Short mmCIF file of C-alpha atoms and ligand atoms in Angstrom, two decimals:
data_model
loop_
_atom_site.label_atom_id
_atom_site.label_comp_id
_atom_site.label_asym_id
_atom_site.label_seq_id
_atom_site.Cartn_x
_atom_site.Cartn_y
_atom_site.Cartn_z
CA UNK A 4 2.74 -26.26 -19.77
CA UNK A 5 0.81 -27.58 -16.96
CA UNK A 6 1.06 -25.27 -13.66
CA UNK A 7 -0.62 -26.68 -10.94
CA UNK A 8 -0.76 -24.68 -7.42
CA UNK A 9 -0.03 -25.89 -4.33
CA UNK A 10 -3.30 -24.24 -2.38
CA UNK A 11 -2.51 -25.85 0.80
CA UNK A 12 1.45 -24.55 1.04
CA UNK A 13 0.35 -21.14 0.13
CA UNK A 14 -2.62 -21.26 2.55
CA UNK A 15 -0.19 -22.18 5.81
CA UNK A 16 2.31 -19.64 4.57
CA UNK A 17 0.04 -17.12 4.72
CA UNK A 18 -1.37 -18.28 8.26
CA UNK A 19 2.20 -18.70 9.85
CA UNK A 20 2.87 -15.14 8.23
CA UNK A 21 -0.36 -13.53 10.25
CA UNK A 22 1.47 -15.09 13.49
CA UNK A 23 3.86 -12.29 12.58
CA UNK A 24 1.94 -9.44 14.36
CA UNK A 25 2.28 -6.59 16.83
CA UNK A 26 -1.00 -7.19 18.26
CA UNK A 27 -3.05 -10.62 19.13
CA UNK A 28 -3.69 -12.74 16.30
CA UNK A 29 -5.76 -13.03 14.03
CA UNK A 30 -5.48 -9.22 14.12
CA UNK A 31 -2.47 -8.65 11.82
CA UNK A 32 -0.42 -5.59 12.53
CA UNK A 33 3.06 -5.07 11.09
CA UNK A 34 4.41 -1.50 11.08
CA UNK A 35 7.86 -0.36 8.61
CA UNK A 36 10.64 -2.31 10.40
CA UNK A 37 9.32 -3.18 13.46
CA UNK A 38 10.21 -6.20 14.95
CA UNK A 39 7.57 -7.87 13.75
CA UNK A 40 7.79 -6.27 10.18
CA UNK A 41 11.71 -7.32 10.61
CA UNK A 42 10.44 -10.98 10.98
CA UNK A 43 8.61 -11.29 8.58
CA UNK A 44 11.10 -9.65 5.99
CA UNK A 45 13.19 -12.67 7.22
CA UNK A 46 10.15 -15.37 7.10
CA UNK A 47 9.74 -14.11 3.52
CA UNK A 48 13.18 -13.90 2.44
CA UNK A 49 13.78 -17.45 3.85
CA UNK A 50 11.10 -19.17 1.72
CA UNK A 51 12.52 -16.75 -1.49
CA UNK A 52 15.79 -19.00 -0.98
CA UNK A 53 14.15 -21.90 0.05
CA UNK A 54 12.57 -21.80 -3.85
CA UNK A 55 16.36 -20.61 -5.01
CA UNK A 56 16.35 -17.00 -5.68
CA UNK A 57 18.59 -14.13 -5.76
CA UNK A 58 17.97 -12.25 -3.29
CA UNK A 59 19.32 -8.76 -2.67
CA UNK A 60 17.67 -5.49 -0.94
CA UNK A 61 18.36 -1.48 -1.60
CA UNK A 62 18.79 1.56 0.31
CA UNK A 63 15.15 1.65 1.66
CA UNK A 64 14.75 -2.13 2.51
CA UNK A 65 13.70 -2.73 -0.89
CA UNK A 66 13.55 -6.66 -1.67
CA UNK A 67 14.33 -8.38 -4.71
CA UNK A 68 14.60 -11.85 -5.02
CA UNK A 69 15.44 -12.83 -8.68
CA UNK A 70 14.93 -16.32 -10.86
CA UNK A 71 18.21 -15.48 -13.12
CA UNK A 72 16.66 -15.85 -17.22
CA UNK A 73 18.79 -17.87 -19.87
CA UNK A 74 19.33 -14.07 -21.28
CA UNK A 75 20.70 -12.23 -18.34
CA UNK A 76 20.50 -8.81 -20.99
CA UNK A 77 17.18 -9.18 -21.38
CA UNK A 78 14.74 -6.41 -18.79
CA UNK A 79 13.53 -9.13 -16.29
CA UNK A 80 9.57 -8.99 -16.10
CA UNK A 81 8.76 -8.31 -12.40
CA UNK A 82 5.94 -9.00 -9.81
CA UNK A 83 5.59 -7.49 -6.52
CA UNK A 84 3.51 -6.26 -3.42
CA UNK A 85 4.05 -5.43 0.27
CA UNK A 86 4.04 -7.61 3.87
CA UNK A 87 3.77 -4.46 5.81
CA UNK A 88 0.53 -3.93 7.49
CA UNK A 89 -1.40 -1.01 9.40
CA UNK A 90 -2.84 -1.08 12.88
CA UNK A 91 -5.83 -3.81 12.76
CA UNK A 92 -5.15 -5.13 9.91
CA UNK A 93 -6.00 -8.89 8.14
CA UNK A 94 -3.63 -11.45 6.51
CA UNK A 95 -4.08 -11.25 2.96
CA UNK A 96 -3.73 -6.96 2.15
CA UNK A 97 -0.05 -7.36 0.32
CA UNK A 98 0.74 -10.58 1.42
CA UNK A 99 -1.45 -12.51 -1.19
CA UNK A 100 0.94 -10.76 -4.03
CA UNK A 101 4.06 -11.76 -2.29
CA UNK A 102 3.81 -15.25 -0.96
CA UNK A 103 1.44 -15.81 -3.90
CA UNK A 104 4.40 -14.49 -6.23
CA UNK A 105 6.56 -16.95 -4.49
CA UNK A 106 4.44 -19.91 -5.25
CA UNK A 107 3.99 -18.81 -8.82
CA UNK A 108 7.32 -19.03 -8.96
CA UNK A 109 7.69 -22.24 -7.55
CA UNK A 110 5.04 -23.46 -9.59
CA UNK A 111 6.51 -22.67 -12.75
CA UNK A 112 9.95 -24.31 -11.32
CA UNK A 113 8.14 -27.34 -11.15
CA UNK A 114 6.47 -27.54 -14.23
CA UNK A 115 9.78 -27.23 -15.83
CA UNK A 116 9.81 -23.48 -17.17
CA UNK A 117 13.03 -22.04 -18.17
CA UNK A 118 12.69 -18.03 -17.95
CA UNK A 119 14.63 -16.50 -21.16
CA UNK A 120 14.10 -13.24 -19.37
CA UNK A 121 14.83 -13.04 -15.61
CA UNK A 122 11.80 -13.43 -13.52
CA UNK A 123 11.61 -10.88 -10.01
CA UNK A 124 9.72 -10.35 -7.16
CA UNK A 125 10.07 -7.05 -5.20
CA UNK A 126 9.01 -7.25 -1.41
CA UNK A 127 8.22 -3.05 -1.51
CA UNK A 128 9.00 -1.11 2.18
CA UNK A 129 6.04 0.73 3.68
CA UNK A 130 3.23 0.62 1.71
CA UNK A 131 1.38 1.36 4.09
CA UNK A 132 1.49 4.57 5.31
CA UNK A 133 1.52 4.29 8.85
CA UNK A 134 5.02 5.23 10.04
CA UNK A 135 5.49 8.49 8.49
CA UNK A 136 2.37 9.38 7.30
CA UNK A 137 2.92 8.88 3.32
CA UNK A 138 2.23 5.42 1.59
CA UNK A 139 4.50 3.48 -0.72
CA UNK A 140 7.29 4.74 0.06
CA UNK A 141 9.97 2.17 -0.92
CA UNK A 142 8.07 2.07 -4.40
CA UNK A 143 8.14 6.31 -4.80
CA UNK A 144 11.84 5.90 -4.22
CA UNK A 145 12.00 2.99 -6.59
CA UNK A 146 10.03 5.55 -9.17
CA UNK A 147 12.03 8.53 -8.95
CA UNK A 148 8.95 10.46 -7.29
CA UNK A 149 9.99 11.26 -4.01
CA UNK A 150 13.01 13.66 -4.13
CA UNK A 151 15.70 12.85 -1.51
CA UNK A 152 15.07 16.26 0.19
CA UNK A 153 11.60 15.17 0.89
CA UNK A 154 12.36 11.10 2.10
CA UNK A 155 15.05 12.99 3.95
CA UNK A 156 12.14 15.35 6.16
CA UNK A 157 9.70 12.51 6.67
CA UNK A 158 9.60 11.92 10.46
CA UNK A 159 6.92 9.44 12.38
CA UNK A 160 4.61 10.55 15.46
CA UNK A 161 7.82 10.52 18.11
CA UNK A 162 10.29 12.61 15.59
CA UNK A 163 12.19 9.73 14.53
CA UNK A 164 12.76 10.31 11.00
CA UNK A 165 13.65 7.76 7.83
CA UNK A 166 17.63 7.28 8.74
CA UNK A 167 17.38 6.60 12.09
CA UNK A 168 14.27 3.86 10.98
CA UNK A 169 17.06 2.38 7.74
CA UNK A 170 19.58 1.86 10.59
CA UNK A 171 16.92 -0.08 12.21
CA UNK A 172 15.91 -2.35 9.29
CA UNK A 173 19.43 -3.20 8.60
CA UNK A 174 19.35 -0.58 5.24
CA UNK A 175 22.82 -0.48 3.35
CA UNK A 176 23.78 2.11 1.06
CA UNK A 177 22.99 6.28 0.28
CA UNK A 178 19.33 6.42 -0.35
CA UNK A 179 20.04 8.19 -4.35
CA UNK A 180 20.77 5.14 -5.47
CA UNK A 181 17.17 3.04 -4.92
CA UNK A 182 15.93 5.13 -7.80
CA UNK A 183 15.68 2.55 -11.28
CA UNK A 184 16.20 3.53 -14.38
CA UNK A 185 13.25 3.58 -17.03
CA UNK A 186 12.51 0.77 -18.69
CA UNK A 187 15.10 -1.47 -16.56
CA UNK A 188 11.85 -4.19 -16.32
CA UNK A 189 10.07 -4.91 -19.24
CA UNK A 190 6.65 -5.75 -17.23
CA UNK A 191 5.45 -5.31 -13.35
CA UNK A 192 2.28 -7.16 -12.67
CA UNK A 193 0.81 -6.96 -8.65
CA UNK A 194 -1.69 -9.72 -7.46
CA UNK A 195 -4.01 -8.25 -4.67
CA UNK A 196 -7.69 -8.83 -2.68
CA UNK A 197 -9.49 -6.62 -4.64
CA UNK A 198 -10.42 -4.68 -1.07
CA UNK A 199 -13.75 -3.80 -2.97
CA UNK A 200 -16.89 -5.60 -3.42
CA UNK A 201 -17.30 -5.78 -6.89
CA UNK A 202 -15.89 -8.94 -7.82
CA UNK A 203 -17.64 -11.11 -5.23
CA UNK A 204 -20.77 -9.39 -5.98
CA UNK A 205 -20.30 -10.30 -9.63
CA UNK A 206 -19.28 -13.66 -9.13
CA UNK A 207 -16.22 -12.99 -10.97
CA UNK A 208 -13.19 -14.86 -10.70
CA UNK A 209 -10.36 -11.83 -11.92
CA UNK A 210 -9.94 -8.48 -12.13
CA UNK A 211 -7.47 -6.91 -14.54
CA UNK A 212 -6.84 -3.61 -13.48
CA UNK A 213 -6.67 -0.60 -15.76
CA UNK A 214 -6.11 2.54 -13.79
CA UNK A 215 -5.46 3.27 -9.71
CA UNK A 216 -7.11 6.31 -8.07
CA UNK A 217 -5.42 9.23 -7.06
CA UNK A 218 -4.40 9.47 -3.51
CA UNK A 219 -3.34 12.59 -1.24
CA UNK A 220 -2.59 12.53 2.24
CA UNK A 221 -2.75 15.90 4.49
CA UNK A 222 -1.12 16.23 8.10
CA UNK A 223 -2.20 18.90 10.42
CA UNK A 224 -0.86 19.97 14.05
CA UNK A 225 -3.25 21.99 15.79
CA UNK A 226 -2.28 23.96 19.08
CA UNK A 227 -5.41 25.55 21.04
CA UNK A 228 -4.86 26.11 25.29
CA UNK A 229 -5.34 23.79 27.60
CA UNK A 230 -6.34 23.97 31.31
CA UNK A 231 -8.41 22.33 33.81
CA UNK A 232 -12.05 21.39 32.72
CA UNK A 233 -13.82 22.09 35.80
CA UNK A 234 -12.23 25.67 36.75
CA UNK A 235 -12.11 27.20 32.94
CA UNK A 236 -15.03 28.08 31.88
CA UNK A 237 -16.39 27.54 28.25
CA UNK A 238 -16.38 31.21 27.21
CA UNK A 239 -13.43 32.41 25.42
CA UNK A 240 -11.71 28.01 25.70
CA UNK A 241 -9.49 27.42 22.57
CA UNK A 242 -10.03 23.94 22.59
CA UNK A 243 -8.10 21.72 19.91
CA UNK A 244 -9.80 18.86 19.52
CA UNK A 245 -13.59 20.97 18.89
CA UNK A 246 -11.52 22.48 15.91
CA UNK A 247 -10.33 19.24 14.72
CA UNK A 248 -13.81 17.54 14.82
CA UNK A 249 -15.08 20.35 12.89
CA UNK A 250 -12.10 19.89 10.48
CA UNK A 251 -12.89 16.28 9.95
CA UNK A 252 -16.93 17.46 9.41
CA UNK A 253 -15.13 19.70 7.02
CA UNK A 254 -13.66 16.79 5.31
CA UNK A 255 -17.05 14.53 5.15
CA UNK A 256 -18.55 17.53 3.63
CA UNK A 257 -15.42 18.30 1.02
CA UNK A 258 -15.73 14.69 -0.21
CA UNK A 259 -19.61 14.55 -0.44
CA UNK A 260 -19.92 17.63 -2.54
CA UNK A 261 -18.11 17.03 -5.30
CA UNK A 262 -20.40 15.65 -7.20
CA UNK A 263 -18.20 13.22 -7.87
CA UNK A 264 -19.06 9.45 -6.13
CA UNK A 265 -15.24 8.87 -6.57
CA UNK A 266 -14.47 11.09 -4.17
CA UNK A 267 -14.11 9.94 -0.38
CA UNK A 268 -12.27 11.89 2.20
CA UNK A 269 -11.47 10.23 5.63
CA UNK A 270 -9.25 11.68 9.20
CA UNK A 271 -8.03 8.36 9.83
CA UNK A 272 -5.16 9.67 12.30
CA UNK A 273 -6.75 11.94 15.60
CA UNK A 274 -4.33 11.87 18.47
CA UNK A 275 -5.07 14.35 21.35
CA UNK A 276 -2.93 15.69 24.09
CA UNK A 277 -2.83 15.59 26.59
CA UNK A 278 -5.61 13.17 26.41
CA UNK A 279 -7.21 13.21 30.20
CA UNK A 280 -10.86 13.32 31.03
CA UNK A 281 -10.52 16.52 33.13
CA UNK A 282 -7.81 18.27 30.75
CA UNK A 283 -8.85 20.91 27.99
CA UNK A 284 -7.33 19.24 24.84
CA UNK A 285 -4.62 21.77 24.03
CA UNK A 286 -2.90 19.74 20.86
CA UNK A 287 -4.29 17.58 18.10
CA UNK A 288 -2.52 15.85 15.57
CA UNK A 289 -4.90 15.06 11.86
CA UNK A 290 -4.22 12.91 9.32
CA UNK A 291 -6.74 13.44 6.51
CA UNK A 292 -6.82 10.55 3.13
CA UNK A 293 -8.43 11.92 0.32
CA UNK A 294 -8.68 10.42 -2.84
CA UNK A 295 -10.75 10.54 -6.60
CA UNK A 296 -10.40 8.51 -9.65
CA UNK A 297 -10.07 12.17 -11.39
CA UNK A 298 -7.58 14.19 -10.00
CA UNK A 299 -9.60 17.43 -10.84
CA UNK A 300 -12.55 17.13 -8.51
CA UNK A 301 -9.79 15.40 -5.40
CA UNK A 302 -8.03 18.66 -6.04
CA UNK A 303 -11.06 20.64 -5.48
CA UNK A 304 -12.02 18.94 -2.57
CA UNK A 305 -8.55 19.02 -1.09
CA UNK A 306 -8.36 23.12 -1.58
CA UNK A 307 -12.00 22.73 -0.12
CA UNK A 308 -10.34 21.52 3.07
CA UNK A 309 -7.42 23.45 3.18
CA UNK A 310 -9.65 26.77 2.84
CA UNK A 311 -11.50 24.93 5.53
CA UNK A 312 -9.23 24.87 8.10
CA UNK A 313 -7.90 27.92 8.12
CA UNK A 314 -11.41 29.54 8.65
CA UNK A 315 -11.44 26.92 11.33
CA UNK A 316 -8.83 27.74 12.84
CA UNK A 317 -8.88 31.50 13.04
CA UNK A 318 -12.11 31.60 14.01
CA UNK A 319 -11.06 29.37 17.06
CA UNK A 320 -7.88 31.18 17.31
CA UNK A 321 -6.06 27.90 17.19
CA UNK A 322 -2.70 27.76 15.59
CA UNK A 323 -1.94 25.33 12.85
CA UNK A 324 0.47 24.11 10.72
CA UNK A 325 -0.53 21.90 7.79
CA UNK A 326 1.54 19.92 5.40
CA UNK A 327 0.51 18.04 1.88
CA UNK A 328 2.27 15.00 2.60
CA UNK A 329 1.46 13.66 -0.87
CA UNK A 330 -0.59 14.82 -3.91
CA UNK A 331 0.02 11.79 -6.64
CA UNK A 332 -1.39 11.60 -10.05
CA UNK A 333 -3.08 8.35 -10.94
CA UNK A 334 -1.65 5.83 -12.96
CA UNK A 335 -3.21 4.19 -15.95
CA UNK A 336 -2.22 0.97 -16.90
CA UNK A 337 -0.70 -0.25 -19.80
CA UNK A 338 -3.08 -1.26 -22.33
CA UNK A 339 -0.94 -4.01 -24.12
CA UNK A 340 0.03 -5.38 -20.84
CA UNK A 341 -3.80 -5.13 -19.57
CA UNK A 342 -5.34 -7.12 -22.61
CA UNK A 343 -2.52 -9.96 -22.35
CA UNK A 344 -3.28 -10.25 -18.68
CA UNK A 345 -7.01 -10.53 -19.87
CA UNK A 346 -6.61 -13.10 -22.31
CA UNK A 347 -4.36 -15.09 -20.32
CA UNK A 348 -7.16 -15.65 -17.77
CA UNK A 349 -9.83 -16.08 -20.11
CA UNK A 350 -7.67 -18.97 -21.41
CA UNK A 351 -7.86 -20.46 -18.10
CA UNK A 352 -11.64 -20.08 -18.28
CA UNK A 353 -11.84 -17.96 -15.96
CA UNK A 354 -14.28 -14.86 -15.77
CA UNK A 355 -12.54 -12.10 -15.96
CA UNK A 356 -13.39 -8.17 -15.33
CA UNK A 357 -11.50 -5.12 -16.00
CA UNK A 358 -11.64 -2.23 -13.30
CA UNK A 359 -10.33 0.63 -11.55
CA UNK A 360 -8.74 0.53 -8.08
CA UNK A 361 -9.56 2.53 -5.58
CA UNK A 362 -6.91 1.40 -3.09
CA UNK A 363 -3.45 2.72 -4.20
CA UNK A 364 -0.63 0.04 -4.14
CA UNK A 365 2.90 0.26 -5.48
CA UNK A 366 1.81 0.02 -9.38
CA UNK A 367 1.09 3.35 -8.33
CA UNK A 368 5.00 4.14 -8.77
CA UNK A 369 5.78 0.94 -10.75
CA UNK A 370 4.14 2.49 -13.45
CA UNK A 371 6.59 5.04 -14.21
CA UNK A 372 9.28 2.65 -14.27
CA UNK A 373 7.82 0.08 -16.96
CA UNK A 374 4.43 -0.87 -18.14
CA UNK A 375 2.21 -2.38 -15.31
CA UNK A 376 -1.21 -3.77 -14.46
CA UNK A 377 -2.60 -5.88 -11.90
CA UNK A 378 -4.64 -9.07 -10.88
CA UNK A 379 -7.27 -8.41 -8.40
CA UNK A 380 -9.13 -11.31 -6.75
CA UNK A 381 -12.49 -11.06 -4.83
CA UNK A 382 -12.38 -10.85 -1.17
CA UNK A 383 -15.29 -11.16 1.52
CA UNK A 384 -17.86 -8.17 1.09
CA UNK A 385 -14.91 -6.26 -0.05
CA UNK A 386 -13.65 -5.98 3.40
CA UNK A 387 -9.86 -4.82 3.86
CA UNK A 388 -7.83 -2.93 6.82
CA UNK A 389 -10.00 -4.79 8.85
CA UNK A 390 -8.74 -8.26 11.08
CA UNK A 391 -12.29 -9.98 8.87
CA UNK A 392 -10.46 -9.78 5.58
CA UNK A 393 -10.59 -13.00 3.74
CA UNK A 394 -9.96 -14.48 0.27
CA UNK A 395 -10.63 -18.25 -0.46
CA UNK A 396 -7.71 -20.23 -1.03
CA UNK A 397 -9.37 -21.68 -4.37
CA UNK A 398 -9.85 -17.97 -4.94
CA UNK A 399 -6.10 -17.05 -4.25
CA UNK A 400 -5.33 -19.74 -6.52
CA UNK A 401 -6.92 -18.69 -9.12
CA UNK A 402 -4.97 -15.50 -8.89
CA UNK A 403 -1.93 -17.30 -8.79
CA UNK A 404 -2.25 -19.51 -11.59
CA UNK A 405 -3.51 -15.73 -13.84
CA UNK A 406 -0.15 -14.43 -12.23
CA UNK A 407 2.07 -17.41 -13.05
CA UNK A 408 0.90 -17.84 -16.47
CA UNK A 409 1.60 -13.81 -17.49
CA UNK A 410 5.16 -13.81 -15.93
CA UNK A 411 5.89 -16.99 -17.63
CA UNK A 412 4.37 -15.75 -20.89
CA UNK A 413 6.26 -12.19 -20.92
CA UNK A 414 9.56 -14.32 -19.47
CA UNK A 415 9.40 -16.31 -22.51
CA UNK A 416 9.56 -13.77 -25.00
C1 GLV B 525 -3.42 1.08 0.64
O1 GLV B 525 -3.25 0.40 1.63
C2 GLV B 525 -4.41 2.09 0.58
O2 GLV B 525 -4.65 2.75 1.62
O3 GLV B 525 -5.04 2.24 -0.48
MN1 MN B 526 -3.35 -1.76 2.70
MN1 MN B 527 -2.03 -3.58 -0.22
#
């Protein structure tokens, strides 16, 4: 079977996609049902029936558009990623595995491929973690490892919390019933920009990915006393922000220490109130990403931090609270599923490169549910969350055509 890509399509797609954006193109920014996030949920759903697919969503805003197989019993095999996108963000983080899933899809269509198994594509909510702190959050529901109770607390900077932001998006349905049963898909398999350097650097055309980092997110509120900053003097201040910059020092130093190189901490999230040039910041709100390949030495360096900012904190006699928004295991991928991947692309002649990812994504979670791997392709000096990001579209092609060929080869079995 001869699957030939349509570079060009995929290419505009993706461009009229970035159009989609909160802020002023080409800076991409599309935050968990947001208006913009909301059009392009419909932009993408529109081209999934355009190509004649199923489509339905879940509880969370979960999308699945599916290419029915001529054995409707059969576990469909699965492919997947995410259109959301943080603050600053580029075009191709998520979308590359979605609209890129689409044109495998369409691809195979055209070469005349007739699916035994069912063939889906899941359009995950919130990877990103922007709204309510915690990443992949459609795809932990989807994987049974957020517990209602938890989804239920979640609430974004203004209080708004995850059923008032479902009513937004549209959600139907009681949130216990996004969670899949094991082993409903027989295979997930996520095409993504790499977000790394390595590939580029090696000249290497695909990544196969065998196992995702561990992730953990922390969120702190610290409350110190404000007052004017002429007329109180520095002796005896209890000044928020000073113990928040010495928390995030506290973080450099948690993630540098571990002897680990894996390790890398980083307060992405430092909002101060009330944020004037002649006010004594009397509130800060932290955000703190750390991550490892081994969950061992993260853990370390997370109870580093923790221990960290409570010393901090008394000794500045600044209250605190401080929550573990999420501690997650990595996943490793599935072995059988990893080596067919690799062969398939070294069939294409391609070069080919198995690795780790340091990103997270939503085989994070996938992975419980059924065995799971992804394609990486290179992108520009590795750069990702950044407007700069940029694949190639003979590069994204290449991905696609890996992609097409391993759904077609499971769907066939
Ligand atoms: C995903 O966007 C991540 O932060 O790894
Ligand atoms: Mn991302
Ligand atoms: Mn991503």
């Amino acid at each position: 079977m001869k699957i030939s890509v349509n570079k060009t399509r995929l290419q505009k797609e993706i461009d009229d996609l970035a159009l989609i954006t909160e802020a002023v193109p080409p800076v991409v920014t599309r935050v968990l049902f947001s208006e913009s996030d909301l059009r392009g949920r419909a932009f993408v759903k529109n081209l999934c029936r355009e190509a004649g697919l199923v489509l339905r969503e879940d509880a969370v805003g979960n999308i699945f558009a599916r290419w029915p197989g001529a054995d409707k019993k059969l576990p469909a095999v699965v492919t997947g990623s995410h259109i959301d996108a943080i603050p600053n963000a580029g075009k191709y983080d998520g979308v590359v595995g979605v609209l890129g899933a689409i044109e495998a899809i369409r691809a195979l269509q055209a070469a005349g491929f007739i699916p035994k198994r069912s063939l889906e594509l899941i359009i995950f909510t919130s990877e990103e973690p922007t709204r309510f702190g915690i990443g992949c959050l459609g795809s932990r529901l989807l994987g049974g490892v957020l517990s209602l109770e938890r989804a239920a607390a979640l609430r974004d900077r203004d209080g708004k919390d995850l059923q008032f932001w479902r009513a937004q998006g549209g959600c139907q349905g009681a949130l216990d019933s996004v969670k899949l049963p094991k082993d409903c898909y027989a295979a997930f398999v996520e095409l993504h920009i790499e977000q790394g350097p390595i590939l580029e650097a090696e000249n290497i055309d695909i990544g196969v990915v065998e196992k995702i980092a561990a992730p953990s997110t922390l969120r702190l509120e610290l409350t110190g006393v404000g007052g004017h900053a002429g007329a109180t003097l520095m002796l005896g201040r209890r000044d928020a922000l000073l113990a928040g910059a010495e928390i995030a020092l506290a973080v450099e130093k948690a993630a540098t220490t571990t002897g680990s190189p894996d390790t890398v901490g980083t307060t992405g999230v430092f909002r101060v109130e009330p944020g004037a040039v002649n006010s004594v910041p009397c509130r800060v709100w932290l955000e703190i990403d750390l991550r490892d390949t081994l969950v061992k030495t993260r853990d370390a360096a997370l109870g580093q931090i923790e221990t960290a900012v409570k010393e901090i904190c008394t000794r500045r006699k600044i209250e605190f609270t401080m929550e573990r928004l999420n501690v997650d295991s990595p996943a490793i991928c599935d072995a059988q599923l990893v080596a067919t991947t690799e062969a398939v692309a070294k069939k294409l002649n391609f070069s080919v490169k198995r690795m780790i990812s340091r990103a997270y994504h939503d085989s994070l979670f996938m992975a419980q549910v059924c065995p799971t791997t992804m394609v990486f392709i290179p992108c520009l000096k590795g750069y990702s969350h950044r407007p700069d990001e940029f694949s190639s579209p003979s590069q994204i092609e290449k991905g696609v055509r890996v992609l097409a060929a391993v759904l077609a080869k499971i769907a066939a079995s």
